[in-house]
Each structure stands twice: as structure tokens, then as C-alpha cells.
Short mmCIF file of C-alpha atoms in Angstrom, two decimals:
data_model
loop_
_atom_site.label_atom_id
_atom_site.label_comp_id
_atom_site.label_asym_id
_atom_site.label_seq_id
_atom_site.Cartn_x
_atom_site.Cartn_y
_atom_site.Cartn_z
CA MET L 1 123.40 131.10 101.16
CA ASN L 2 121.39 130.02 98.13
CA ARG L 3 117.86 129.27 99.38
CA ASN L 4 117.89 125.84 97.72
CA ILE L 5 121.16 124.94 99.46
CA SER L 6 119.65 126.13 102.71
CA LYS L 7 116.61 123.95 102.10
CA LEU L 8 118.88 120.95 101.48
CA HIS L 9 120.63 121.56 104.81
CA THR L 10 117.29 121.67 106.61
CA LEU L 11 116.09 118.58 104.76
CA ALA L 12 119.20 116.60 105.70
CA SER L 13 118.77 117.56 109.35
CA LYS L 14 115.15 116.42 109.69
CA LYS L 15 114.31 113.39 111.82
CA SER L 16 112.33 111.91 108.93
CA ARG L 17 111.72 112.69 105.29
CA LEU L 18 108.85 112.07 102.89
CA ILE L 19 110.47 110.72 99.73
CA ILE L 20 108.80 109.53 96.54
CA GLY L 21 110.70 106.72 94.84
CA LEU L 22 110.19 106.30 91.09
CA MET L 23 111.11 103.26 89.01
CA SER L 24 110.41 102.24 85.44
CA GLY L 25 112.16 99.00 84.50
CA THR L 26 113.06 97.36 81.22
CA SER L 27 109.67 95.64 81.08
CA MET L 28 108.18 99.14 80.66
CA ASP L 29 104.86 98.35 82.32
CA GLY L 30 104.69 101.90 83.59
CA LEU L 31 106.03 104.10 86.38
CA ASP L 32 106.14 102.69 89.92
CA VAL L 33 105.47 105.49 92.42
CA ALA L 34 106.20 104.79 96.10
CA LEU L 35 105.58 107.41 98.79
CA CYS L 36 107.87 106.53 101.70
CA LYS L 37 108.51 107.99 105.13
CA VAL L 38 112.21 107.52 105.81
CA SER L 39 114.10 108.21 109.02
CA GLY L 40 117.71 107.70 110.01
CA ASN L 41 120.40 106.52 107.61
CA GLY L 42 122.76 103.60 107.14
CA LEU L 43 121.75 100.50 109.10
CA LYS L 44 119.54 102.72 111.26
CA THR L 45 117.32 103.49 108.26
CA LYS L 46 113.62 102.98 108.97
CA LEU L 47 111.11 103.11 106.13
CA THR L 48 107.33 103.04 106.01
CA LEU L 49 105.55 102.71 102.68
CA GLN L 50 102.59 105.08 102.87
CA HIS L 51 101.25 104.76 99.31
CA PHE L 52 102.14 102.85 96.17
CA HIS L 53 100.77 102.89 92.65
CA THR L 54 101.97 101.84 89.20
CA VAL L 55 100.93 104.37 86.57
CA PRO L 56 100.72 102.38 83.32
CA TYR L 57 102.23 103.72 80.14
CA SER L 58 99.72 104.19 77.35
CA VAL L 59 100.34 102.30 74.13
CA ALA L 60 101.53 105.53 72.49
CA GLU L 61 103.90 106.31 75.38
CA LYS L 62 105.33 102.81 75.34
CA GLU L 63 105.83 102.92 71.57
CA ARG L 64 107.67 106.24 71.85
CA ILE L 65 110.12 104.71 74.34
CA LEU L 66 110.51 101.57 72.21
CA GLU L 67 111.68 103.72 69.28
CA ILE L 68 114.87 104.33 71.28
CA PHE L 69 115.01 101.45 73.75
CA ALA L 70 118.12 99.22 73.58
CA LYS L 71 118.85 100.12 69.96
CA PRO L 72 122.50 100.53 68.91
CA GLN L 73 121.56 103.27 66.44
CA VAL L 74 118.82 105.84 67.06
CA ASP L 75 117.57 109.19 65.83
CA PHE L 76 119.56 111.50 68.11
CA ALA L 77 116.91 114.22 67.98
CA LYS L 78 114.31 111.70 69.20
CA LEU L 79 116.58 110.59 72.04
CA THR L 80 117.15 114.18 73.13
CA ALA L 81 113.43 114.90 73.08
CA LEU L 82 112.68 111.65 74.93
CA ASN L 83 114.94 112.69 77.81
CA SER L 84 112.97 115.90 78.41
CA TRP L 85 109.54 114.45 77.58
CA LEU L 86 109.91 111.54 79.99
CA GLY L 87 111.02 113.87 82.78
CA ILE L 88 107.88 115.94 82.30
CA LEU L 89 105.69 112.83 81.96
CA HIS L 90 107.07 111.27 85.15
CA GLY L 91 106.57 114.56 86.97
CA GLN L 92 102.95 114.69 85.83
CA MET L 93 102.45 111.09 86.95
CA VAL L 94 103.79 112.00 90.41
CA LEU L 95 101.37 114.93 90.67
CA SER L 96 98.51 112.66 89.58
CA CYS L 97 99.35 110.16 92.32
CA LEU L 98 99.64 112.86 94.97
CA LYS L 99 96.22 114.20 93.98
CA LYS L 100 94.78 110.67 94.17
CA TRP L 101 96.29 110.22 97.64
CA SER L 102 95.19 113.72 98.80
CA VAL L 103 98.79 114.64 99.59
CA SER L 104 100.04 118.16 98.88
CA PRO L 105 103.26 118.36 96.82
CA ALA L 106 104.50 120.86 99.42
CA ARG L 107 104.68 118.02 101.96
CA ILE L 108 107.12 115.99 99.88
CA ASP L 109 110.78 116.49 100.73
CA CYS L 110 112.21 115.01 97.57
CA ILE L 111 111.69 112.69 94.62
CA ALA L 112 114.09 109.84 93.87
CA SER L 113 113.84 109.32 90.11
CA HIS L 114 115.54 106.37 88.45
CA GLY L 115 114.40 107.32 84.94
CA GLN L 116 113.94 104.86 82.09
CA THR L 117 116.97 102.84 81.04
CA VAL L 118 117.23 103.00 77.26
CA MET L 119 120.81 101.73 76.94
CA HIS L 120 122.95 99.69 79.31
CA ALA L 121 126.34 98.87 77.85
CA PRO L 122 128.89 97.38 80.23
CA LEU L 123 132.37 96.81 78.87
CA SER L 124 131.61 93.10 78.38
CA LEU L 125 128.89 94.00 75.86
CA ARG L 126 130.82 96.69 74.00
CA PRO L 127 134.55 96.12 74.60
CA GLU L 128 135.41 98.43 71.71
CA SER L 129 134.12 101.40 73.77
CA GLY L 130 136.77 100.86 76.45
CA ILE L 131 134.36 101.91 79.20
CA ASN L 132 131.20 100.90 81.06
CA SER L 133 128.23 103.07 80.14
CA THR L 134 124.51 103.42 80.73
CA PHE L 135 121.80 105.98 80.02
CA GLN L 136 118.51 106.62 81.79
CA ALA L 137 116.10 108.98 80.03
CA GLY L 138 113.84 111.25 82.08
CA ASP L 139 115.80 114.37 83.02
CA GLY L 140 115.73 115.20 86.75
CA ASP L 141 115.47 118.96 86.18
CA HIS L 142 112.26 118.44 84.25
CA VAL L 143 110.86 116.25 87.04
CA ALA L 144 111.78 118.91 89.61
CA VAL L 145 110.36 121.85 87.67
CA THR L 146 107.16 119.97 86.74
CA THR L 147 106.45 118.96 90.35
CA GLY L 148 108.04 121.80 92.29
CA ILE L 149 109.91 119.17 94.35
CA ILE L 150 113.66 118.67 94.82
CA THR L 151 114.63 115.65 92.73
CA VAL L 152 117.55 113.24 93.09
CA SER L 153 118.17 111.32 89.86
CA ASP L 154 120.70 109.70 87.53
CA PHE L 155 122.01 107.35 90.24
CA ARG L 156 123.90 104.96 88.01
CA GLN L 157 126.56 107.36 86.74
CA LYS L 158 128.42 107.64 90.07
CA HIS L 159 128.46 103.84 90.33
CA ILE L 160 130.24 103.68 86.95
CA ALA L 161 132.53 106.61 87.72
CA ALA L 162 133.66 104.81 90.88
CA GLY L 163 134.51 101.60 89.00
CA GLY L 164 131.19 99.74 88.86
CA GLU L 165 129.03 98.82 85.87
CA GLY L 166 126.06 100.97 86.87
CA ALA L 167 124.07 98.00 88.15
CA PRO L 168 122.65 96.31 90.09
CA LEU L 169 121.91 99.16 92.52
CA ALA L 170 119.40 97.23 94.63
CA VAL L 171 122.25 96.02 96.84
CA TYR L 172 122.46 99.34 98.68
CA GLY L 173 118.84 99.37 99.79
CA ASP L 174 118.81 95.61 100.30
CA TYR L 175 121.69 95.87 102.74
CA LEU L 176 120.34 98.87 104.65
CA LEU L 177 116.75 97.64 104.94
CA LEU L 178 116.84 93.86 104.78
CA SER L 179 120.14 92.47 106.07
CA HIS L 180 119.84 90.32 109.20
CA LYS L 181 122.15 89.47 112.08
CA LYS L 182 121.43 85.73 112.04
CA GLU L 183 119.93 84.77 108.65
CA ASN L 184 121.69 84.40 105.30
CA ARG L 185 119.38 86.00 102.75
CA ILE L 186 119.19 86.14 98.98
CA LEU L 187 117.09 88.97 97.58
CA LEU L 188 116.22 87.94 94.02
CA ASN L 189 114.65 90.53 91.76
CA ILE L 190 113.28 89.28 88.44
CA GLY L 191 112.54 92.21 86.19
CA GLY L 192 113.48 92.36 82.54
CA ILE L 193 116.93 91.31 83.74
CA ALA L 194 117.32 89.18 86.87
CA ASN L 195 119.71 90.05 89.69
CA PHE L 196 120.25 89.03 93.26
CA THR L 197 121.86 90.35 96.42
CA PHE L 198 123.43 87.89 98.85
CA LEU L 199 123.24 89.22 102.41
CA PRO L 200 125.26 86.99 104.74
CA ALA L 201 124.23 86.90 108.39
CA GLY L 202 126.02 89.46 110.50
CA GLN L 203 125.24 92.65 108.56
CA ARG L 204 128.82 93.13 107.40
CA ALA L 205 128.85 95.32 104.31
CA ASP L 206 132.18 93.90 103.11
CA LYS L 207 130.65 90.40 102.85
CA VAL L 208 127.70 91.46 100.69
CA PHE L 209 127.56 90.24 97.09
CA VAL L 210 125.41 91.30 94.12
CA THR L 211 125.22 90.46 90.41
CA ASP L 212 122.97 90.25 87.39
CA THR L 213 122.31 86.68 86.32
CA GLY L 214 121.00 87.22 82.78
CA PRO L 215 117.48 87.44 81.39
CA GLY L 216 114.47 87.55 83.64
CA ASN L 217 111.32 88.53 81.77
CA THR L 218 112.84 90.43 78.86
CA ILE L 219 112.85 87.69 76.18
CA ILE L 220 109.54 86.27 77.42
CA ASP L 221 107.88 89.68 77.12
CA GLN L 222 109.38 90.35 73.68
CA VAL L 223 108.15 87.00 72.36
CA VAL L 224 104.65 87.70 73.66
CA ARG L 225 104.63 91.18 72.08
CA HIS L 226 105.90 89.71 68.79
CA TYR L 227 103.22 87.04 68.47
CA TYR L 228 100.28 88.60 70.32
CA LYS L 229 99.58 92.21 69.43
CA ASP L 230 97.11 92.60 72.32
CA LYS L 231 99.42 91.19 75.04
CA TYR L 232 102.59 92.47 76.68
CA PHE L 233 103.53 89.56 78.96
CA ASP L 234 102.68 85.92 79.67
CA LYS L 235 100.20 86.37 82.51
CA ASP L 236 100.55 83.56 85.08
CA ALA L 237 102.68 81.66 82.50
CA GLN L 238 99.44 80.57 80.81
CA LEU L 239 101.12 80.38 77.40
CA ALA L 240 104.44 78.83 78.46
CA SER L 241 102.61 76.21 80.54
CA GLN L 242 101.06 74.85 77.34
CA GLY L 243 104.48 74.23 75.79
CA THR L 244 107.40 71.83 76.07
CA VAL L 245 110.99 72.89 76.67
CA LEU L 246 113.07 72.51 73.50
CA LEU L 247 116.41 71.19 74.76
CA PRO L 248 118.42 71.96 71.56
CA LEU L 249 117.23 75.58 71.71
CA LEU L 250 117.88 75.81 75.44
CA ARG L 251 121.46 74.61 74.99
CA VAL L 252 122.18 77.26 72.36
CA LEU L 253 120.55 80.01 74.45
CA LYS L 254 122.84 79.15 77.35
CA ALA L 255 125.98 78.99 75.20
CA ASN L 256 126.78 82.70 75.48
CA ASN L 257 130.08 83.79 77.01
CA PHE L 258 128.20 86.16 79.35
CA PHE L 259 127.47 83.15 81.54
CA ASP L 260 131.20 82.38 81.79
CA LEU L 261 132.18 85.88 82.92
CA PRO L 262 133.27 86.24 86.55
CA PHE L 263 130.90 87.75 89.10
CA PRO L 264 129.78 90.44 89.55
CA LYS L 265 128.53 91.34 86.09
CA THR L 266 125.67 93.18 84.44
CA THR L 267 123.74 92.89 81.21
CA GLY L 268 120.54 94.08 79.58
CA PRO L 269 118.04 93.69 76.74
CA GLU L 270 120.77 95.02 74.48
CA LEU L 271 122.11 91.45 74.56
CA PHE L 272 119.16 89.29 75.58
CA ASN L 273 116.32 90.09 73.21
CA ILE L 274 114.19 88.53 70.47
CA ASP L 275 117.05 88.82 67.95
CA TYR L 276 119.19 86.74 70.31
CA LEU L 277 116.39 84.17 70.48
CA GLN L 278 115.88 84.05 66.71
CA ARG L 279 119.59 83.51 66.08
CA ALA L 280 119.50 80.67 68.60
CA GLN L 281 116.48 79.15 66.85
CA GLN L 282 118.29 79.20 63.53
CA SER L 283 121.37 77.59 65.09
CA SER L 284 119.29 74.90 66.83
CA GLN L 285 117.00 74.35 63.83
CA THR L 286 113.88 75.20 65.86
CA THR L 287 112.55 78.07 63.75
CA GLY L 288 109.31 76.16 63.16
CA ALA L 289 108.59 75.63 66.84
CA SER L 290 105.25 76.67 68.30
CA VAL L 291 105.07 79.88 70.31
CA HIS L 292 104.07 77.83 73.37
CA ASP L 293 107.22 75.70 73.11
CA VAL L 294 109.36 78.79 72.57
CA LEU L 295 107.88 80.50 75.63
CA ALA L 296 108.36 77.37 77.72
CA THR L 297 112.00 77.27 76.63
CA VAL L 298 112.85 80.91 77.30
CA THR L 299 111.10 80.68 80.69
CA ARG L 300 113.27 77.66 81.47
CA PHE L 301 116.30 79.60 80.19
CA SER L 302 115.71 82.35 82.76
CA SER L 303 114.98 79.83 85.52
CA GLU L 304 118.15 77.81 84.92
CA THR L 305 120.53 80.77 84.55
CA ILE L 306 119.14 82.39 87.71
CA SER L 307 119.49 79.16 89.69
CA GLU L 308 122.95 78.36 88.36
CA ALA L 309 124.23 81.84 89.23
CA ILE L 310 122.92 81.56 92.79
CA LYS L 311 124.52 78.11 93.22
CA LYS L 312 127.83 79.33 91.83
CA ALA L 313 127.94 82.45 93.99
CA CYS L 314 126.73 80.94 97.25
CA GLY L 315 128.27 77.48 97.15
CA LYS L 316 127.02 75.27 99.95
CA LYS L 317 125.81 78.10 102.18
CA SER L 318 122.21 77.75 103.33
CA PHE L 319 119.96 80.75 102.76
CA GLU L 320 116.42 82.02 102.66
CA LEU L 321 115.31 83.22 99.22
CA TYR L 322 113.05 86.27 98.92
CA VAL L 323 111.80 87.28 95.48
CA SER L 324 110.41 90.48 93.95
CA GLY L 325 109.72 91.89 90.49
CA GLY L 326 107.41 90.76 87.71
CA GLY L 327 108.92 87.27 87.57
CA ALA L 328 107.64 86.63 91.09
CA HIS L 329 104.16 86.42 89.52
CA ASN L 330 105.26 83.71 87.06
CA PRO L 331 104.27 80.42 88.76
CA LEU L 332 106.16 78.28 86.25
CA MET L 333 109.40 80.16 86.76
CA MET L 334 108.95 80.11 90.54
CA ARG L 335 108.35 76.35 90.55
CA TRP L 336 111.39 75.67 88.38
CA ILE L 337 113.70 77.88 90.49
CA LYS L 338 112.44 76.25 93.68
CA ASP L 339 113.10 72.78 92.26
CA LEU L 340 116.49 73.66 90.77
CA LEU L 341 117.70 75.14 94.06
CA ARG L 342 116.06 72.37 96.09
CA LEU L 343 114.30 74.85 98.36
CA ASP L 344 111.35 74.10 100.61
CA GLU L 345 109.82 77.46 99.69
CA ILE L 346 110.44 80.80 98.01
CA LYS L 347 109.17 83.78 99.95
CA SER L 348 108.06 87.17 98.71
CA THR L 349 109.86 90.23 100.04
CA GLU L 350 106.40 91.04 101.43
CA ALA L 351 107.40 88.70 104.28
CA LEU L 352 110.09 91.26 105.14
CA GLY L 353 107.66 94.18 104.99
CA ILE L 354 108.56 95.25 101.44
CA PRO L 355 105.89 94.60 98.77
CA GLY L 356 107.62 92.93 95.83
CA ASP L 357 106.09 95.17 93.17
CA ALA L 358 107.14 98.30 95.07
CA LYS L 359 110.61 97.15 96.09
CA GLU L 360 112.71 98.86 93.43
CA ALA L 361 110.93 102.20 93.79
CA ILE L 362 111.37 101.93 97.57
CA LEU L 363 115.07 101.21 97.17
CA PHE L 364 115.61 104.37 95.15
CA ALA L 365 113.93 106.33 97.93
CA VAL L 366 116.58 104.81 100.24
CA LEU L 367 119.36 105.84 97.84
CA ALA L 368 118.05 109.42 97.81
CA ASN L 369 117.89 109.41 101.61
CA GLU L 370 121.54 108.33 101.72
CA SER L 371 122.44 111.08 99.24
CA LEU L 372 120.82 113.69 101.45
CA ALA L 373 121.46 112.44 104.98
CA GLY L 374 123.66 109.36 104.83
CA GLY L 375 127.24 108.55 105.62
CA PHE L 376 129.96 106.31 104.24
CA ILE L 377 129.32 102.55 104.05
CA ASN L 378 132.39 100.48 103.23
CA PHE L 379 131.45 97.56 101.00
CA GLY L 380 135.08 96.50 100.74
CA ARG L 381 136.45 94.89 97.58
CA ARG L 382 134.94 91.37 97.51
CA GLY L 383 131.84 92.19 95.52
CA LYS L 384 133.25 95.23 93.71
CA ILE L 385 130.41 97.37 95.06
CA PRO L 386 131.49 101.03 94.95
CA SER L 387 131.26 102.63 98.39
CA VAL L 388 129.66 105.81 97.12
CA SER L 389 126.68 108.09 97.57
CA MET L 390 124.74 108.32 94.33
CA GLY L 391 122.41 110.74 92.60
CA LYS L 392 122.41 114.22 91.12
CA ILE L 393 120.29 116.89 92.83
CA SER L 394 117.90 119.04 90.78
CA PHE L 395 116.17 122.08 92.25
CA PRO L 396 112.68 123.13 91.11
CA THR L 397 113.76 126.68 90.25
#
């Protein structure tokens, strides 16, 4: 038997596994690195977060990704190089974290690497293609060879191959780690794009629902980068809080047919970006608006579309709302969502034992654990969640 296959068999048979989850979202703050101890599988999965760190991208690294990110036409040679370069970079970042934590790479059973999404193109965005598609740069073989650790990567392709749109994937980890027998829960993640998982009480996989809602932080961040060369996001909504919502602009922003599509659905910065905003400003005759008013409006845009999607999907069901992602740190957005949904409070996923900033990296560690040691979970047909095990396995040598 090939020694790597033998190692996989041993790894799958262990009572617990040390798995590093990696996530770099569309906000491109850096690489989230979560060292997790995972035991069991399915609803018996138990996870302990041992270490977490976000390794920031340098300005040069971020600019190299932005050359390719969400662009319909790119230099193919640059894209090819980016795929390898990011795999090596992410591997080096993992080794740096392990050194910081005084953990030997030999102790790690595997890495779960999401990669960096540079293009997400569901059929609704590009109907002429005839197929859902997505691409995450950061080749798993390069991560594995750089670190010497078995790497599970490229999770989204199986989701698409099995009839999904490649997102959101958080539903799998949300269900396994955070579903509850008695409480209806909504797990809202506000990254560049916002999505939520609805976990009805009872822990029945076939009743689970997940969807993207539209923009989270993506347009906000792009506006900040456009007007403030030394800033990448609106920290604590300090800029948006100085502005007034422009109702004509808000109406045009919300008048996209994406919001009329049936659930579940996915989208990305390929649609919701600064070009989208500028076209809406021209249509609403608000091109002369102040940056504060624009930021207030796009923050309200995210808040309203998130809230309206939750209302539409959940009807009159009562639920507890738990939030994660960068948007959880936006007090203006949090206040608006709370008011729009008429909630007494919005809780962080920290209340469930999952730090909000680490949640997505943790969830990919869960996906890798299911790839290696999991079984079949039937999500049924209601939410169109493919009942599949995801991820490609890369050996170090």
C-alpha cells in the first residue's frame, strides 16, 4: 500500500485529529489560521480551538491578489502564478503560526485550506456559461509540500459537481457543531458577502436551510479603499455614522433581480462592487454625494437585504440570531439589523463556543474532518444542499 494511503487510513481511525483550518475571505484582510482538535464525526463531532491567529496580507500581497480578484478578464499567466504563489504563501504562514505557538508540524494531522476566492460565478451571474463555477487560488499541493502536512483543499468544486452553486459551505459545519434540539437558530456570517444558515430545532438535516443574502462588507470596503488610500474598512462604522442614508440611491441599489431570485442562491463581489455602486449613483443622480452619505447608504443596503432575506426565509418562526464575520464588528449594521428584525438582542457565535472571527476557518477544519473520517449526512432536497463529502487530498511528497 502507498505509504500516504496508509497514513490516511491511520489518520481516519484516530480518536481525535489536530487539524488546521485556513480561510481567506473576499475582504482579503489576511489568512485566518485555526488550530483545532477534532474528534468524532457527524453530529458527534467535538471541536476544541487550541490556537487562532489572522496573518495579515502585506500591501504588496493584497495588491497582487487584487490584480486578479473578481475581474472578468485577467492575465492568464498571472492567474496561473497566483495559484502556486498563494499555496506557498499560505503554507509559509501556517509554519510561522506553528512556530509562534511552539507546535511541531509533525503533530498536525492535516490542513484544511479554503484558498482565496478570485472568481465566483453562479449561473445567475453568467447565464451564458450554462454552468455554476468558482475558483479558489492557493493550490493544495503547494500548501502540502511547503508544510510537509497532508492538505485537504478545493472544497467548493464537489458542491458544484453535485448540483450546488459552490456556496455557502458554512451550513455543513454549522449543522454539525451548532444545531440544537430545542432552539431555532440563525447563524449569520457577514463577510464580503453575507449568508446565513437556519437551523430549526430538532437537529434534522433535511430541515436545514442556507443562502447568501447579497453584500455584506464588500461594497463598504471598496468605497473606503477608493476614497481613503490608508484605510481598508470602515472601523466601527466611524465614517458611515457621520452620514445620512440616501433613499433614492438605496432604492436603486436594491432594484437588482438577484434579490428576486428564489432561495437558495449565491453571489459575490463580481456583482456587488464599486462599479455597481457608481452605476446606481448615476441612475439615482447622487454622484455628488459625500463619502459619509454613500457609506451610510451602502451599510443600510447590506442591513436591509440581510434582514429581508431572513424574514422571507423564516416567516413567522421565532429564532435566536448568532452573528460572525467582519460585519459583526460594525455597530451601525448590527443596530439596524436588530431593529429591522425586531430582536431583543443579537448574539455572537462566541456564546456558542465559536469565536466569530475564527468561525469560517474552524468550519473548514470540520469539513476536512468529514472528508477523512465522516459519513453520509442526508440534507434532503428542501434547501438544495448537496449531501456530499468535499475536498481534494494533497500529499506532501
